[in-house]
Amino acid sequence: MISTTLVPLLGVVLGGLVSTLAQYSLGRASERAEVRRSARERAEARRTERVTHLVDFLSAVQEAERVAVDRYHHNLADEQWQVRAKQSIDRMWVAQKTIHMLCASEVNEAARRLAYDVQDVVRKGPDDPGVPQDEKVWAYIRPSRRTFLNVVRDHLD
């Protein structure tokens, strides 16, 4: 008599336990999948933010290059040029500081080297006083720009 009531009761208890464990396991798997998905989304958002700031830095560098070419190739040095040079150098350094905050140290170091080279060529001109000066400006900046681009490409892969 005891076995006729105990066996079904034991079956109900075991069935409930198995059902609870299955629900718990599915819940944990769902939570882990959500955490992974959320981490992927955050990583992609950070990458997108970094790319945006890297492009902004390159844009600032490009503007400063134009300022240097205007000075040394087109012989501009008036007050308007000086204001433009100061603004472009300031913008470039602000963009570089953003890279410092958001990117790996290797990317930051490459950005700093490029910013220093651009700043030097804007303020002092290219080392070689020969003609054409626009090509001398670009030749002065080219090695550090290439290094920066290579480092960025490696870190974005």
Short mmCIF file of N, CA and C in Angstrom, two decimals, residues 42-124:
data_model
loop_
_atom_site.label_atom_id
_atom_site.label_comp_id
_atom_site.label_asym_id
_atom_site.label_seq_id
_atom_site.Cartn_x
_atom_site.Cartn_y
_atom_site.Cartn_z
N ARG A 42 28.64 46.31 -27.48
CA ARG A 42 29.48 47.35 -26.86
C ARG A 42 30.82 47.46 -27.57
N ALA A 43 31.42 46.32 -27.90
CA ALA A 43 32.71 46.33 -28.59
C ALA A 43 32.57 46.99 -29.96
N GLU A 44 31.52 46.69 -30.67
CA GLU A 44 31.31 47.31 -31.99
C GLU A 44 31.05 48.81 -31.86
N ALA A 45 30.31 49.22 -30.85
CA ALA A 45 30.06 50.65 -30.63
C ALA A 45 31.37 51.37 -30.30
N ARG A 46 32.21 50.75 -29.48
CA ARG A 46 33.51 51.36 -29.15
C ARG A 46 34.40 51.44 -30.38
N ARG A 47 34.40 50.40 -31.19
CA ARG A 47 35.21 50.41 -32.41
C ARG A 47 34.74 51.54 -33.33
N THR A 48 33.43 51.68 -33.49
CA THR A 48 32.87 52.73 -34.33
C THR A 48 33.27 54.11 -33.79
N GLU A 49 33.22 54.27 -32.48
CA GLU A 49 33.61 55.53 -31.86
C GLU A 49 35.10 55.81 -32.12
N ARG A 50 35.93 54.81 -31.97
CA ARG A 50 37.36 54.98 -32.24
C ARG A 50 37.61 55.38 -33.69
N VAL A 51 36.96 54.69 -34.61
CA VAL A 51 37.14 54.99 -36.03
C VAL A 51 36.72 56.44 -36.31
N THR A 52 35.62 56.88 -35.73
CA THR A 52 35.17 58.25 -35.91
C THR A 52 36.23 59.24 -35.44
N HIS A 53 36.82 59.00 -34.29
CA HIS A 53 37.84 59.91 -33.76
C HIS A 53 39.15 59.81 -34.54
N LEU A 54 39.48 58.66 -35.04
CA LEU A 54 40.67 58.52 -35.87
C LEU A 54 40.51 59.29 -37.17
N VAL A 55 39.34 59.22 -37.77
CA VAL A 55 39.08 59.97 -38.99
C VAL A 55 39.11 61.48 -38.71
N ASP A 56 38.57 61.87 -37.56
CA ASP A 56 38.63 63.29 -37.18
C ASP A 56 40.08 63.75 -37.04
N PHE A 57 40.92 62.93 -36.44
CA PHE A 57 42.34 63.26 -36.31
C PHE A 57 42.99 63.40 -37.68
N LEU A 58 42.72 62.45 -38.57
CA LEU A 58 43.29 62.52 -39.92
C LEU A 58 42.81 63.77 -40.66
N SER A 59 41.57 64.14 -40.45
CA SER A 59 41.04 65.35 -41.06
C SER A 59 41.77 66.59 -40.54
N ALA A 60 42.03 66.62 -39.23
CA ALA A 60 42.77 67.73 -38.64
C ALA A 60 44.20 67.78 -39.16
N VAL A 61 44.83 66.62 -39.28
CA VAL A 61 46.18 66.55 -39.83
C VAL A 61 46.19 67.06 -41.28
N GLN A 62 45.20 66.67 -42.05
CA GLN A 62 45.11 67.09 -43.45
C GLN A 62 44.98 68.61 -43.54
N GLU A 63 44.16 69.19 -42.68
CA GLU A 63 44.00 70.65 -42.68
C GLU A 63 45.32 71.33 -42.32
N ALA A 64 46.03 70.81 -41.34
CA ALA A 64 47.32 71.39 -40.95
C ALA A 64 48.34 71.25 -42.10
N GLU A 65 48.28 70.15 -42.83
CA GLU A 65 49.15 70.00 -43.99
C GLU A 65 48.87 71.09 -45.02
N ARG A 66 47.59 71.35 -45.25
CA ARG A 66 47.22 72.41 -46.20
C ARG A 66 47.75 73.77 -45.75
N VAL A 67 47.71 74.00 -44.45
CA VAL A 67 48.24 75.25 -43.89
C VAL A 67 49.74 75.35 -44.18
N ALA A 68 50.46 74.26 -43.97
CA ALA A 68 51.90 74.26 -44.24
C ALA A 68 52.18 74.49 -45.72
N VAL A 69 51.42 73.85 -46.59
CA VAL A 69 51.61 74.05 -48.03
C VAL A 69 51.31 75.50 -48.40
N ASP A 70 50.26 76.07 -47.83
CA ASP A 70 49.96 77.47 -48.11
C ASP A 70 51.11 78.39 -47.70
N ARG A 71 51.73 78.07 -46.60
CA ARG A 71 52.83 78.91 -46.11
C ARG A 71 54.09 78.74 -46.95
N TYR A 72 54.48 77.53 -47.16
CA TYR A 72 55.80 77.30 -47.75
C TYR A 72 55.79 77.12 -49.27
N HIS A 73 54.64 76.82 -49.83
CA HIS A 73 54.57 76.67 -51.29
C HIS A 73 53.95 77.92 -51.93
N HIS A 74 52.93 78.47 -51.25
CA HIS A 74 52.23 79.63 -51.79
C HIS A 74 52.67 80.94 -51.12
N ASN A 75 53.64 80.84 -50.21
CA ASN A 75 54.22 82.01 -49.53
C ASN A 75 53.20 82.86 -48.78
N LEU A 76 52.25 82.21 -48.12
CA LEU A 76 51.31 82.94 -47.27
C LEU A 76 51.85 82.98 -45.85
N ALA A 77 51.79 84.15 -45.24
CA ALA A 77 52.22 84.28 -43.85
C ALA A 77 51.50 85.42 -43.16
N ASP A 78 50.41 85.85 -43.74
CA ASP A 78 49.69 86.99 -43.17
C ASP A 78 48.97 86.60 -41.88
N GLU A 79 48.30 87.55 -41.30
CA GLU A 79 47.61 87.32 -40.03
C GLU A 79 46.53 86.25 -40.15
N GLN A 80 45.81 86.24 -41.25
CA GLN A 80 44.77 85.23 -41.48
C GLN A 80 45.39 83.84 -41.51
N TRP A 81 46.54 83.69 -42.16
CA TRP A 81 47.23 82.40 -42.19
C TRP A 81 47.65 81.99 -40.79
N GLN A 82 48.16 82.93 -40.01
CA GLN A 82 48.61 82.63 -38.64
C GLN A 82 47.44 82.15 -37.77
N VAL A 83 46.30 82.79 -37.91
CA VAL A 83 45.11 82.36 -37.17
C VAL A 83 44.71 80.95 -37.60
N ARG A 84 44.70 80.73 -38.91
CA ARG A 84 44.35 79.41 -39.43
C ARG A 84 45.33 78.34 -38.98
N ALA A 85 46.64 78.68 -38.96
CA ALA A 85 47.66 77.73 -38.51
C ALA A 85 47.43 77.37 -37.04
N LYS A 86 47.20 78.36 -36.21
CA LYS A 86 46.96 78.11 -34.77
C LYS A 86 45.73 77.24 -34.58
N GLN A 87 44.65 77.56 -35.28
CA GLN A 87 43.41 76.78 -35.14
C GLN A 87 43.60 75.34 -35.61
N SER A 88 44.30 75.16 -36.71
CA SER A 88 44.47 73.79 -37.23
C SER A 88 45.36 72.97 -36.30
N ILE A 89 46.41 73.57 -35.77
CA ILE A 89 47.28 72.84 -34.83
C ILE A 89 46.52 72.52 -33.55
N ASP A 90 45.75 73.47 -33.05
CA ASP A 90 44.95 73.21 -31.84
C ASP A 90 43.95 72.09 -32.07
N ARG A 91 43.27 72.12 -33.20
CA ARG A 91 42.28 71.06 -33.51
C ARG A 91 42.96 69.70 -33.60
N MET A 92 44.14 69.68 -34.23
CA MET A 92 44.87 68.42 -34.37
C MET A 92 45.25 67.86 -33.00
N TRP A 93 45.73 68.71 -32.09
CA TRP A 93 46.15 68.23 -30.77
C TRP A 93 44.95 67.79 -29.92
N VAL A 94 43.83 68.46 -30.07
CA VAL A 94 42.62 68.01 -29.35
C VAL A 94 42.20 66.63 -29.85
N ALA A 95 42.24 66.44 -31.17
CA ALA A 95 41.91 65.13 -31.73
C ALA A 95 42.90 64.07 -31.27
N GLN A 96 44.17 64.44 -31.17
CA GLN A 96 45.18 63.48 -30.69
C GLN A 96 44.92 63.09 -29.24
N LYS A 97 44.52 64.04 -28.42
CA LYS A 97 44.22 63.74 -27.00
C LYS A 97 43.01 62.81 -26.89
N THR A 98 42.08 62.94 -27.80
CA THR A 98 40.94 62.02 -27.81
C THR A 98 41.41 60.60 -28.14
N ILE A 99 42.34 60.50 -29.07
CA ILE A 99 42.92 59.18 -29.40
C ILE A 99 43.62 58.62 -28.17
N HIS A 100 44.31 59.47 -27.45
CA HIS A 100 44.99 59.03 -26.22
C HIS A 100 44.00 58.40 -25.25
N MET A 101 42.81 58.99 -25.15
CA MET A 101 41.79 58.49 -24.22
C MET A 101 41.13 57.21 -24.69
N LEU A 102 41.00 57.03 -26.00
CA LEU A 102 40.17 55.94 -26.52
C LEU A 102 40.93 54.76 -27.12
N CYS A 103 42.17 54.97 -27.51
CA CYS A 103 42.87 53.95 -28.28
C CYS A 103 44.05 53.36 -27.52
N ALA A 104 44.58 52.30 -28.08
CA ALA A 104 45.74 51.62 -27.50
C ALA A 104 46.95 52.55 -27.52
N SER A 105 47.90 52.27 -26.63
CA SER A 105 49.07 53.14 -26.51
C SER A 105 49.88 53.21 -27.80
N GLU A 106 49.94 52.12 -28.56
CA GLU A 106 50.68 52.14 -29.82
C GLU A 106 50.05 53.12 -30.81
N VAL A 107 48.73 53.14 -30.84
CA VAL A 107 48.02 54.07 -31.72
C VAL A 107 48.26 55.50 -31.25
N ASN A 108 48.19 55.71 -29.95
CA ASN A 108 48.43 57.04 -29.40
C ASN A 108 49.84 57.52 -29.72
N GLU A 109 50.83 56.67 -29.54
CA GLU A 109 52.22 57.07 -29.81
C GLU A 109 52.41 57.43 -31.29
N ALA A 110 51.82 56.66 -32.18
CA ALA A 110 51.92 56.96 -33.60
C ALA A 110 51.21 58.28 -33.93
N ALA A 111 50.07 58.52 -33.30
CA ALA A 111 49.34 59.78 -33.51
C ALA A 111 50.15 60.97 -32.99
N ARG A 112 50.77 60.81 -31.83
CA ARG A 112 51.60 61.89 -31.27
C ARG A 112 52.78 62.20 -32.20
N ARG A 113 53.44 61.17 -32.70
CA ARG A 113 54.58 61.39 -33.59
C ARG A 113 54.14 62.15 -34.84
N LEU A 114 53.02 61.74 -35.42
CA LEU A 114 52.49 62.42 -36.59
C LEU A 114 52.12 63.87 -36.26
N ALA A 115 51.48 64.09 -35.13
CA ALA A 115 51.10 65.45 -34.74
C ALA A 115 52.33 66.34 -34.54
N TYR A 116 53.36 65.80 -33.91
CA TYR A 116 54.59 66.58 -33.74
C TYR A 116 55.22 66.92 -35.09
N ASP A 117 55.26 65.96 -35.99
CA ASP A 117 55.84 66.22 -37.31
C ASP A 117 55.05 67.27 -38.08
N VAL A 118 53.74 67.18 -38.01
CA VAL A 118 52.90 68.17 -38.70
C VAL A 118 53.09 69.55 -38.06
N GLN A 119 53.10 69.59 -36.75
CA GLN A 119 53.31 70.86 -36.06
C GLN A 119 54.66 71.47 -36.45
N ASP A 120 55.70 70.65 -36.49
CA ASP A 120 57.03 71.14 -36.88
C ASP A 120 57.04 71.68 -38.29
N VAL A 121 56.42 70.98 -39.22
CA VAL A 121 56.45 71.44 -40.60
C VAL A 121 55.61 72.70 -40.78
N VAL A 122 54.55 72.85 -40.01
CA VAL A 122 53.76 74.09 -40.08
C VAL A 122 54.58 75.26 -39.54
N ARG A 123 55.24 75.05 -38.42
CA ARG A 123 55.97 76.14 -37.77
C ARG A 123 57.32 76.45 -38.41
N LYS A 124 58.05 75.42 -38.84
CA LYS A 124 59.43 75.62 -39.31
C LYS A 124 59.61 75.38 -40.80
#
